[in-house]
CSV table of C-alpha atoms in Angstrom, one decimal:
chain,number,residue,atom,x,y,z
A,1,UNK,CA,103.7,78.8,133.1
A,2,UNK,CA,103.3,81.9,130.6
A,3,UNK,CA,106.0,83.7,132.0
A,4,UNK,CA,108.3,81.0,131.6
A,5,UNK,CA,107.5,80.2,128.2
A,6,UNK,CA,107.8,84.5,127.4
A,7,UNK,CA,111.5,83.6,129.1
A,8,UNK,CA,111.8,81.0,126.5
A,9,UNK,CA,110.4,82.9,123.6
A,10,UNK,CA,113.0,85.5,124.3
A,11,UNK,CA,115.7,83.3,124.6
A,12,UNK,CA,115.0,81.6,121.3
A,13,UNK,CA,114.8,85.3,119.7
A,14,UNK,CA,118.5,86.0,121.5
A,15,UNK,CA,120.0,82.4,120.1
A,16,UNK,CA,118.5,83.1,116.5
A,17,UNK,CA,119.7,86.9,116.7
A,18,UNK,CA,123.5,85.7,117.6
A,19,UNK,CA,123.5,82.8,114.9
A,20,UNK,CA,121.6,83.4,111.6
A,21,UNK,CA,122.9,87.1,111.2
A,22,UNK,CA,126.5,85.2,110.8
A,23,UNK,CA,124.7,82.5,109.0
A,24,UNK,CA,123.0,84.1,106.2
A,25,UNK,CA,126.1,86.5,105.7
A,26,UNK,CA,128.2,83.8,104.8
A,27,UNK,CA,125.3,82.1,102.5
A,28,UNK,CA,124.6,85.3,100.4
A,29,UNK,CA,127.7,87.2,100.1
A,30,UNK,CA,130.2,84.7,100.3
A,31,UNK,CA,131.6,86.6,103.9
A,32,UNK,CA,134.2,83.7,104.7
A,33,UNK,CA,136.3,86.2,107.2
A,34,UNK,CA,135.4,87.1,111.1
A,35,UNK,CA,137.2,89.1,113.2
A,36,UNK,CA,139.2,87.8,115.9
A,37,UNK,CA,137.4,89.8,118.4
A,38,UNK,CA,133.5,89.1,117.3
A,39,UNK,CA,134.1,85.6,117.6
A,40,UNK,CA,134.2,84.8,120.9
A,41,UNK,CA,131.5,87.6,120.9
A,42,UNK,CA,129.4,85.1,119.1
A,43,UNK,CA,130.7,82.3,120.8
A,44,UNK,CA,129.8,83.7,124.3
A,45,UNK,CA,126.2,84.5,123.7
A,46,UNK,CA,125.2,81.4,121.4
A,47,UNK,CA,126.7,79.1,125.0
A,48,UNK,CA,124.6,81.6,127.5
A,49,UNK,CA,121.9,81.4,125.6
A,50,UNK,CA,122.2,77.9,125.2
A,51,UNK,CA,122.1,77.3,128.6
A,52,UNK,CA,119.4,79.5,129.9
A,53,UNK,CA,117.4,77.7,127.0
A,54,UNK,CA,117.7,74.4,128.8
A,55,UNK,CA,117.7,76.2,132.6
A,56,UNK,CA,114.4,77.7,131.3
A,57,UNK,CA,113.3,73.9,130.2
A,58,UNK,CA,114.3,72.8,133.5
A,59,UNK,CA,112.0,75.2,135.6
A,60,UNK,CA,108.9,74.7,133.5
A,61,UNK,CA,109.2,71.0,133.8
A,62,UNK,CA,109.1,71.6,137.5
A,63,UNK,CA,106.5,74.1,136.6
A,64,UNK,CA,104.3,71.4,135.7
A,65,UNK,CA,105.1,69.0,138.3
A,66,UNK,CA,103.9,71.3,141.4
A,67,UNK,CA,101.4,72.5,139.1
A,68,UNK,CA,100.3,68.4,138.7
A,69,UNK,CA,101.6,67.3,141.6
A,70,UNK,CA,100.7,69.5,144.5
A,71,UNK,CA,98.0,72.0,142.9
A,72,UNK,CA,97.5,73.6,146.6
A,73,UNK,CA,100.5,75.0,147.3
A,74,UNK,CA,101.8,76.0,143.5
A,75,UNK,CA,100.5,79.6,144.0
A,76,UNK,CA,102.6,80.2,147.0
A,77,UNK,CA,105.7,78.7,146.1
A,78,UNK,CA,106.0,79.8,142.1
A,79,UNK,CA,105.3,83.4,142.8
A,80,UNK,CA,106.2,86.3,140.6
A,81,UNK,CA,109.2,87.3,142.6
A,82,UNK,CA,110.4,83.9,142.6
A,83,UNK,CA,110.1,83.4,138.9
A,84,UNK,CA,111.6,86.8,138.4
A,85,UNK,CA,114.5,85.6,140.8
A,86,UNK,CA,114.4,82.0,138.8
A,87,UNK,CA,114.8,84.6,135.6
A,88,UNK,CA,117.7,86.4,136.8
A,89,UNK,CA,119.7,83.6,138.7
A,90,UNK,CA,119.4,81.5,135.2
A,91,UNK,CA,121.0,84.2,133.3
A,92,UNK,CA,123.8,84.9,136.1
A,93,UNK,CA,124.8,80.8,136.1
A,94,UNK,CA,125.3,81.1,132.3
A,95,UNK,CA,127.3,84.1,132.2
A,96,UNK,CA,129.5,82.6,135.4
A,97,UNK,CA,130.0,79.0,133.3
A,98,UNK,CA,130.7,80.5,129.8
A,99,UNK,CA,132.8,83.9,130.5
A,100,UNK,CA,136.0,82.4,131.3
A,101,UNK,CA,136.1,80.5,128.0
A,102,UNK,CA,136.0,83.2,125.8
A,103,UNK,CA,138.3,84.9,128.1
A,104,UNK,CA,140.6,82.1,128.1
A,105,UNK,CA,140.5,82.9,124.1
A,106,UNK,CA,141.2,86.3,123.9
A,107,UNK,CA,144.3,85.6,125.8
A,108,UNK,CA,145.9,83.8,122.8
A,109,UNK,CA,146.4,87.2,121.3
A,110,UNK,CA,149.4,87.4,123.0
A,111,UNK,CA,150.8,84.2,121.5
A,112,UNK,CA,149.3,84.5,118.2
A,113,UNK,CA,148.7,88.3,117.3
A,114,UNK,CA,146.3,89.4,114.6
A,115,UNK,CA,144.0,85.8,113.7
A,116,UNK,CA,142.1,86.5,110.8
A,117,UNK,CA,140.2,82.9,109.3
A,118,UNK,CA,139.5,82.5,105.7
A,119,UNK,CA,138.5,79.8,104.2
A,120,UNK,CA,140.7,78.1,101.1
A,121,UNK,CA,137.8,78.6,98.7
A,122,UNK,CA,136.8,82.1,99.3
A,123,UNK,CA,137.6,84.9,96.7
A,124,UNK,CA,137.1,88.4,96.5
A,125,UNK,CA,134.8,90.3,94.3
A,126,UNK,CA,136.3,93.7,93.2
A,127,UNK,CA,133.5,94.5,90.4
A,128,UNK,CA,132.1,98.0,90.9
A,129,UNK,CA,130.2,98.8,87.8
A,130,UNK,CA,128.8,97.0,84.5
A,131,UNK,CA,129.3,98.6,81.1
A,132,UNK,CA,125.3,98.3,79.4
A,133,UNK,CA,126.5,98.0,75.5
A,134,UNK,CA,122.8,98.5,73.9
A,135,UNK,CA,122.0,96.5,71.1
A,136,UNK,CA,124.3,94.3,70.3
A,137,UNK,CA,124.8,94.6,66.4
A,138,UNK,CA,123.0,97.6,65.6
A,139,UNK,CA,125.1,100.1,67.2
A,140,UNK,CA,125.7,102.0,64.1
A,141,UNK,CA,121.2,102.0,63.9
A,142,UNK,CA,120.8,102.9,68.0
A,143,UNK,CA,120.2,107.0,67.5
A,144,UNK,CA,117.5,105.9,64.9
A,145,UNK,CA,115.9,103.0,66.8
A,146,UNK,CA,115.8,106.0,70.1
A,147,UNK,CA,112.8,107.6,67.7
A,148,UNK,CA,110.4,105.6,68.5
A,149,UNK,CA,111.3,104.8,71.7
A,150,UNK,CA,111.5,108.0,72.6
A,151,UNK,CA,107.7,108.7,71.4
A,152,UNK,CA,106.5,105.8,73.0
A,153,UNK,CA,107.4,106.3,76.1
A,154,UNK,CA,106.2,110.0,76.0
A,155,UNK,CA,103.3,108.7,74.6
A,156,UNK,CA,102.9,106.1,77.9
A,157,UNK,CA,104.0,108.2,80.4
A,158,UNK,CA,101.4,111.3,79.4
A,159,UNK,CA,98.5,108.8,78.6
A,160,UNK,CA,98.9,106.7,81.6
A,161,UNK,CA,99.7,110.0,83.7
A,162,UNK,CA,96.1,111.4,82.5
A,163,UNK,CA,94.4,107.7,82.9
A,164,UNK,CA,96.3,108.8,86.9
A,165,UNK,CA,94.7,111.8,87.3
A,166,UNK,CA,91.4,111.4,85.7
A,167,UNK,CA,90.6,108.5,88.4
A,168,UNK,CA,92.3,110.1,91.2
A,169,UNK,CA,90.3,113.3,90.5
A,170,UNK,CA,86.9,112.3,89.6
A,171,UNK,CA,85.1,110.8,92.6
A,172,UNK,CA,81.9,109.0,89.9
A,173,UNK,CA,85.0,107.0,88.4
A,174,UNK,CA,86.1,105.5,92.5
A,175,UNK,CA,85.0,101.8,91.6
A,176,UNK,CA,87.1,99.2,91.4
A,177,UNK,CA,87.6,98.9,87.7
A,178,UNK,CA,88.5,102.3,87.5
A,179,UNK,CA,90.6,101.7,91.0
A,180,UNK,CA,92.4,99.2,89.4
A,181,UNK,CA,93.2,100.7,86.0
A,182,UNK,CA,94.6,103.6,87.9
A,183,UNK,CA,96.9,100.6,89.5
A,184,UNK,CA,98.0,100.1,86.7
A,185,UNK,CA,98.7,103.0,84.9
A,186,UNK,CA,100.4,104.2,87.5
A,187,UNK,CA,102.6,101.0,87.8
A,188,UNK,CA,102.7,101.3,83.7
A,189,UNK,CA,104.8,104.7,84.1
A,190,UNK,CA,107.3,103.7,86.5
A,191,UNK,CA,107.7,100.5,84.5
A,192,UNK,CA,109.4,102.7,81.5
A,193,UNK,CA,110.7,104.8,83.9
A,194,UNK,CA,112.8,102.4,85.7
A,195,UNK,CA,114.0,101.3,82.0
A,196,UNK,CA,113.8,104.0,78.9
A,197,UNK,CA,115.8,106.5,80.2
A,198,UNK,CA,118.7,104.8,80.8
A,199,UNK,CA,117.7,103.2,77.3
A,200,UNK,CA,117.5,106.2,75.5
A,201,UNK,CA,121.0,107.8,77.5
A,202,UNK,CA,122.8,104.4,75.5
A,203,UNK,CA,121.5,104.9,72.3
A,204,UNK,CA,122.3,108.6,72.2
A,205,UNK,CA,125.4,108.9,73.5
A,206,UNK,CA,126.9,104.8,73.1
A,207,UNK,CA,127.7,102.2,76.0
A,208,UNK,CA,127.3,103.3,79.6
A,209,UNK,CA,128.4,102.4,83.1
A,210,UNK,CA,126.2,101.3,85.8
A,211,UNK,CA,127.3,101.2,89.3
A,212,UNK,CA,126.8,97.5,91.0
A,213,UNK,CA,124.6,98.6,93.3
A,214,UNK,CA,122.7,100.9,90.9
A,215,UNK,CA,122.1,98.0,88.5
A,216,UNK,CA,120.7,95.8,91.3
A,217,UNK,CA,118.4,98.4,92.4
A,218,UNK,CA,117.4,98.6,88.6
A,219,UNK,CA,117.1,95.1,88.2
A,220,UNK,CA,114.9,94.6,90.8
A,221,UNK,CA,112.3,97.2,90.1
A,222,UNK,CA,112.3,95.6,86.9
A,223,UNK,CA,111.0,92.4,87.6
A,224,UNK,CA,109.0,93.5,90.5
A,225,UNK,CA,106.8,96.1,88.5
A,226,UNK,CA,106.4,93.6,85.5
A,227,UNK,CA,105.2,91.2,88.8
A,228,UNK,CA,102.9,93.7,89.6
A,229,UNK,CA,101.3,94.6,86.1
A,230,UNK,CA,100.5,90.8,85.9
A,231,UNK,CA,99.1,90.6,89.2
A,232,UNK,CA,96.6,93.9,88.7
A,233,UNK,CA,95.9,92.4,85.1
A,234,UNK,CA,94.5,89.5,87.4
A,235,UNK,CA,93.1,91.5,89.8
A,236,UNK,CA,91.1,93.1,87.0
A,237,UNK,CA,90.0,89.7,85.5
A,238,UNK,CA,88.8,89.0,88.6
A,239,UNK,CA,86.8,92.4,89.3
A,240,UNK,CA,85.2,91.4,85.9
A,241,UNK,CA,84.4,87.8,86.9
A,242,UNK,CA,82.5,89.1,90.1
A,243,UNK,CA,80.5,92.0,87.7
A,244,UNK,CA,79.7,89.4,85.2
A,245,UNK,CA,79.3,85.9,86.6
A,246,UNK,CA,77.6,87.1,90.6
A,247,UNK,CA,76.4,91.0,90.0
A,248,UNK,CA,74.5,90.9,93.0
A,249,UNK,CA,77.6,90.1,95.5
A,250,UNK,CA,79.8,92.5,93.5
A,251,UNK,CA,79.2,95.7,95.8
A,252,UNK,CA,79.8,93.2,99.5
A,253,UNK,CA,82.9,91.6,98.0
A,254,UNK,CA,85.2,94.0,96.0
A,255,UNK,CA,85.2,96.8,98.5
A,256,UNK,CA,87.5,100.0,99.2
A,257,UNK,CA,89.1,97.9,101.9
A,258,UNK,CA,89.2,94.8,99.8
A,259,UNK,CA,91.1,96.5,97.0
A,260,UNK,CA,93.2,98.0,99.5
A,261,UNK,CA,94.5,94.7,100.8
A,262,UNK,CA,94.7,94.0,96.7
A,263,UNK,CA,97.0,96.6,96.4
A,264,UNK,CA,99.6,96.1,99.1
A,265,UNK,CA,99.2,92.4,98.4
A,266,UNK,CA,100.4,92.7,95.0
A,267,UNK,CA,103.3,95.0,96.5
A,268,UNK,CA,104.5,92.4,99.1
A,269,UNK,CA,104.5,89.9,96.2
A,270,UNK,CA,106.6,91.5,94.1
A,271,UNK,CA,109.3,92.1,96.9
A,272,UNK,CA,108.8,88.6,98.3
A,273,UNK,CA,109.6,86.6,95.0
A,274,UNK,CA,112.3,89.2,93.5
A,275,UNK,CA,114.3,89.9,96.9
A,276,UNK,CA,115.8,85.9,96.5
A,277,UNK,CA,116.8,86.7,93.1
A,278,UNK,CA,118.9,89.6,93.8
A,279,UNK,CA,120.5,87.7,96.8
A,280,UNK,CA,121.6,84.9,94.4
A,281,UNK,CA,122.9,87.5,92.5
A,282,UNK,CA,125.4,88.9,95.8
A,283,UNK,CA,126.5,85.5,96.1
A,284,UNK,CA,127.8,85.0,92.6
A,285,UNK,CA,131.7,86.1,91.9
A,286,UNK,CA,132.8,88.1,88.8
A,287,UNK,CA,136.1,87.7,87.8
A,288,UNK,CA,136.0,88.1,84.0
A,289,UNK,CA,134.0,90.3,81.9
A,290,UNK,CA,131.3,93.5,83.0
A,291,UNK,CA,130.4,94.0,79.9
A,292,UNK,CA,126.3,93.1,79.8
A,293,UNK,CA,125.0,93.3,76.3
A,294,UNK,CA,121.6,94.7,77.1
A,295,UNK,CA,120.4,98.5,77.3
A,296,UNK,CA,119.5,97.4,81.0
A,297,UNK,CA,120.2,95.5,84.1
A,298,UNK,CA,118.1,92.2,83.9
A,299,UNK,CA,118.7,88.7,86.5
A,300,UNK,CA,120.1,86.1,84.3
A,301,UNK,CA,122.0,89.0,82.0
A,302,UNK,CA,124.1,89.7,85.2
A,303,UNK,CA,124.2,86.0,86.1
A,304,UNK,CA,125.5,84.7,83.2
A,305,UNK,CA,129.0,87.3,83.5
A,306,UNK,CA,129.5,84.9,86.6
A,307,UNK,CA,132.6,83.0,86.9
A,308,UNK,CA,130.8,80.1,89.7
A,309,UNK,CA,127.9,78.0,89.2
A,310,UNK,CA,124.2,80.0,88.0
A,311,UNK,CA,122.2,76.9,88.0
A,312,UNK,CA,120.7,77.6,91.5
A,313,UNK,CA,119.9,81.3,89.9
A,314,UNK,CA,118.2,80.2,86.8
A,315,UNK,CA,116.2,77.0,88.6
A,316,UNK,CA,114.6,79.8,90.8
A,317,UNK,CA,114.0,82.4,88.0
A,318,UNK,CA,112.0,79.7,85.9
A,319,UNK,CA,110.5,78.5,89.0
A,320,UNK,CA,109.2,82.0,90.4
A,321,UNK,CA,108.6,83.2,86.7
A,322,UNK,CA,105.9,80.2,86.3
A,323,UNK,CA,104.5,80.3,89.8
A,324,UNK,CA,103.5,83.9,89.3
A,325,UNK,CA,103.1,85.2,85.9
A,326,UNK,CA,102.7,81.6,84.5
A,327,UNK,CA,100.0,81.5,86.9
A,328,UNK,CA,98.3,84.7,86.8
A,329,UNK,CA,97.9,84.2,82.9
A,330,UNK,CA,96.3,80.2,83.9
A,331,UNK,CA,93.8,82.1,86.5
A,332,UNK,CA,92.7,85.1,84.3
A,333,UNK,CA,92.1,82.4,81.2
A,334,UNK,CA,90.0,80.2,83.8
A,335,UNK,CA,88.3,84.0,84.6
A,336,UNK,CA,87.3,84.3,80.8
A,337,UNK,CA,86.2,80.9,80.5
A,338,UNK,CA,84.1,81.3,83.2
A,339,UNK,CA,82.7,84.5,82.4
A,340,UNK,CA,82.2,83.2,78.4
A,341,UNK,CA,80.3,80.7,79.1
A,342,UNK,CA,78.2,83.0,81.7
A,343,UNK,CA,77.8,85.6,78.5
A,344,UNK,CA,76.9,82.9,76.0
A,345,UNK,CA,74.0,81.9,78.5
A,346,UNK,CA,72.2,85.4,78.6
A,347,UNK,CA,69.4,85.2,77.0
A,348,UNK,CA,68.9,88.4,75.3
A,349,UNK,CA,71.6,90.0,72.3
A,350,UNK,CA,72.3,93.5,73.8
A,351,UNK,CA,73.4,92.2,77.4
A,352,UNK,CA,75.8,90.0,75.5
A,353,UNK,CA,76.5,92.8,73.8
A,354,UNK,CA,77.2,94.8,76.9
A,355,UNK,CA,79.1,91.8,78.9
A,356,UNK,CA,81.6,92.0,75.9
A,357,UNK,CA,81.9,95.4,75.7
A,358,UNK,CA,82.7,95.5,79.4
A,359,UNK,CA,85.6,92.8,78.6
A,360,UNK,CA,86.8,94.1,75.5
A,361,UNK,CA,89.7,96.5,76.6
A,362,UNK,CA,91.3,94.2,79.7
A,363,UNK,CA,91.0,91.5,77.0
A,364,UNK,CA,93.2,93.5,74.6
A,365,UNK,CA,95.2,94.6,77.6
A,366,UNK,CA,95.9,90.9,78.4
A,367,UNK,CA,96.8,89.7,75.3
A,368,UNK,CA,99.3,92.6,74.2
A,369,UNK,CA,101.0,91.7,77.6
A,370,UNK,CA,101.3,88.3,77.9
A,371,UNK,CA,102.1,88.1,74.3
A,372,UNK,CA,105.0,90.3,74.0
A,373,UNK,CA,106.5,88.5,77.4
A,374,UNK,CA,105.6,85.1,77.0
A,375,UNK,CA,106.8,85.2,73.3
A,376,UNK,CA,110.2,87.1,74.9
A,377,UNK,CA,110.2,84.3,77.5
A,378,UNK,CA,110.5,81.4,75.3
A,379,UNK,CA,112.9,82.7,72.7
A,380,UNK,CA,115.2,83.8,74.9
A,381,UNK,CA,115.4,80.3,76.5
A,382,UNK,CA,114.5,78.1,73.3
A,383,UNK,CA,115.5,80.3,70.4
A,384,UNK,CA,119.7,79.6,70.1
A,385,UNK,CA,119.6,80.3,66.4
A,386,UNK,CA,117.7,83.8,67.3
A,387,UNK,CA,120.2,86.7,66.7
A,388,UNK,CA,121.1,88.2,69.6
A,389,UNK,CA,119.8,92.0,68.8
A,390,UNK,CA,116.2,90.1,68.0
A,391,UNK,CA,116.1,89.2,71.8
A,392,UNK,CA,117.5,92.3,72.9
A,393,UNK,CA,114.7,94.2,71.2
A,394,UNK,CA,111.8,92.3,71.9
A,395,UNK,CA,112.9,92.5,76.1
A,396,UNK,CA,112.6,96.1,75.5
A,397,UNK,CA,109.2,96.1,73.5
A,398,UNK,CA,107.8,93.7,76.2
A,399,UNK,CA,108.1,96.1,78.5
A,400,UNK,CA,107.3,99.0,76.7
A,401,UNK,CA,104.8,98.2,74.6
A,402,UNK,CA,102.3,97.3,76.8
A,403,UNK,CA,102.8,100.4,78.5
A,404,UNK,CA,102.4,102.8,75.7
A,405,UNK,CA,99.1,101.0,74.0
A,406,UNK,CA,97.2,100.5,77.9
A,407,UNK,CA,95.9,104.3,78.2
A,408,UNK,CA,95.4,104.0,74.2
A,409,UNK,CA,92.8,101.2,74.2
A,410,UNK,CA,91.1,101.9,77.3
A,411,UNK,CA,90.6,105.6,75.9
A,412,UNK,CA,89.1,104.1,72.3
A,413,UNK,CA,87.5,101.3,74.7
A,414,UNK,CA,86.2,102.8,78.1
A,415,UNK,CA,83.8,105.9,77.5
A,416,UNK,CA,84.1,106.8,80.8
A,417,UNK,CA,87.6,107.3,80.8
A,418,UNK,CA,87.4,109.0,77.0
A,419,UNK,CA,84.9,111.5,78.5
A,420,UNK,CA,86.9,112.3,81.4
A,421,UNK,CA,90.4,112.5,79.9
A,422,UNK,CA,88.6,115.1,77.3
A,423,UNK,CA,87.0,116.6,79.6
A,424,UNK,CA,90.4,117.1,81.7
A,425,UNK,CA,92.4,118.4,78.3
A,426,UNK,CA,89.7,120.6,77.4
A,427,UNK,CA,90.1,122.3,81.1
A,428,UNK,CA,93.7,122.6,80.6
A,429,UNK,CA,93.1,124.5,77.2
């Protein structure tokens, strides 16, 4: 009975393998043309394994009759060498019935020559690069605006690079917390890495091409490291949830391995929800204009240069956006609340004292983030009398901002890390 149903398993992997390859091909890219001579490729194996499918049905129907039927003798008559024989003489009878078919096919070569199908509504997309403009309206202002760009983002990538080190390094500081602030500074630097440079190359030296597939790979690091901040901001809430509101369950639940799961969890999110978006975006066609007003490569700003429909691309952008960073800021509020109201219950001054102080810098984390992007977020999609350079500015800040003040206000906020980061400069010195 197993062996039958492993026969069937494999089947079904062989009849998926043949079909959806084709299948999703022709839904993401648009790939309306087959060759002549890998269709009755496909056509061969999707019929063999057709049949063995319902050969395979067959036998374990019988399978189950001896098996009901006449119990005594079903060892001796469905033997391994007869169901490796049953196996083999299933897969022969398929490729007997369908071969000649495709073979019959092939022939019509010599009447026809070269067949190539396309379908009437299919068009070619030549575009190889978009031209990233910058600012839009403050062109003549960009070599200034570079300034403090430039600062910030040494000033983020050299303070989260210490925050890096200093929890990496010092074994006392390998608790969760500290675990998780490393997560995100770390994810903090290659946030503005994946974005200023190519920021700062614009504003120095004017518009600048980006290669198609260059600006998808940019694109999608984009949104799937600002996926990630918010879920290790949540991550964080939660940690503080569990010190705060159960203390004595803290060590059991938020283990090494525990925040090891976190980790690659929040990783497989990121690439799970941002992977459709770019596929939408191979489907799309542009025929017109390359020209993306924006100092980088964002979904809906390479979207919208699309000469076919975007709707399906925007529903889903709204839809992931709220389902993930809509919802991360909803669970890390209900953290707060919870742990607020746990706070406002302790009965002494100096452990509420101490519960706040313990809160203070994720809570000022938390609110320059979602601020900045939530406040990007809706102006962009409600704001139409905004001008445009406003909106271009702000996307950068939100992801840049948040960034550069993280190491800052866990430094003033976290003596631990002040100590250590000192302590780690002085050394240096």
């Amino acid at each position: 009975m197993y062996l039958f149903l492993s026969m069937l398993a494999v089947s079904d992997l062989e009849l998926c393998a043949a079909t959806l390859s084709t299948l999703l091909k022709l839904f993401w890219f648009n790939a309306c043309e087959i060759d002549f001579d890998a269709c009755p490729i496909q056509m061969f194996f999707i019929h063999v394994f057709l049949l063995m499918e319902s050969g395979i049905l067959l036998t374990m129907s019988f399978d189950c009759y001896m098996a009901i039927s006449d119990p005594l003798r079903y060892t001796t008559i469905l033997t391994n060498s007869t169901i490796a024989k049953i196996g083999v003489g299933l897969l022969l009878l398929a490729v007997a019935i369908i071969f000649p078919g495709p073979f019959l096919i092939k022939q019509l070569r010599f009447y026809f020559g070269h067949i190539s199908i396309t379908t009437s509504n299919c068009t070619s997309t030549h575009l190889t690069a978009f031209l990233l403009t910058g600012i839009p309206g403050l062109e003549d202002f960009q070599i200034w605006i570079s300034i403090p760009f430039s600062f910030m983002y040494l000033l983020a990538v050299i303070g989260n690079g210490l925050v890096v080190a200093v929890v990496a390094w010092d074994r006392s500081l390998h608790e969760p917390i500290y675990v998780f602030l490393g997560m995100l500074a770390f994810n903090d630097v290659l946030l503005c890495t994946v974005t200023v440079p190519k920021m700062l190359l614009i504003f120095w030296q004017g518009s600048s091409l980006s290669t198609f597939p260059a600006c998808l790979t940019q694109m999608f690091f984009v949104h799937a490291l600002f996926l990630s901040e918010s879920a290790v901001l949540l991550a964080m809430a939660f940690d503080r949830y569990v010190a705060i509101c159960s203390p004595l369950h803290y060590a059991t639940l938020l283990t090494g391995s525990l925040i090891s799961k976190v980790g690659l969890a929040l990783v497989a999110r990121s690439v799970a929800v941002v992977t459709p978006g770019v596929l939408l975006i191979l489907r799309l066609h542009f025929c017109q204009s390359n020209i993306i007003h924006h100092t980088y490569c964002e979904n809906m700003g390479i979207a919208k240069l699309a000469c076919n429909s975007i709707a399906l691309n925007s529903i889903y952008g709204l839809t992931a956006a709220l389902l993930t960073t809509g919802l991360d800021f909803v669970l890390i509020s209900l953290s707060y609340w919870l742990i607020l109201r746990t706070v406002f219950r302790l009965p002494s001054r100096e452990a509420r004292t101490k519960a706040f102080g313990t809160c203070g810098a994720h809570i000022c984390v938390i609110l320059i983030f979602y601020t900045l992007a939530f406040f990007s977020f809706f102006t962009h999609r409600f704001g139409k009398h905004v001008p445009r350079h406003a909106l271009i500015l702000l996307a950068n800040l939100y992801l840049l901002v948040p960034p550069t003040m993280n190491p800052i206000v866990y430094g003033v906020k976290t003596k631990e890390i002040k100590m250590r980061v000192l302590g780690l400069c002085s050394q240096t010195k």
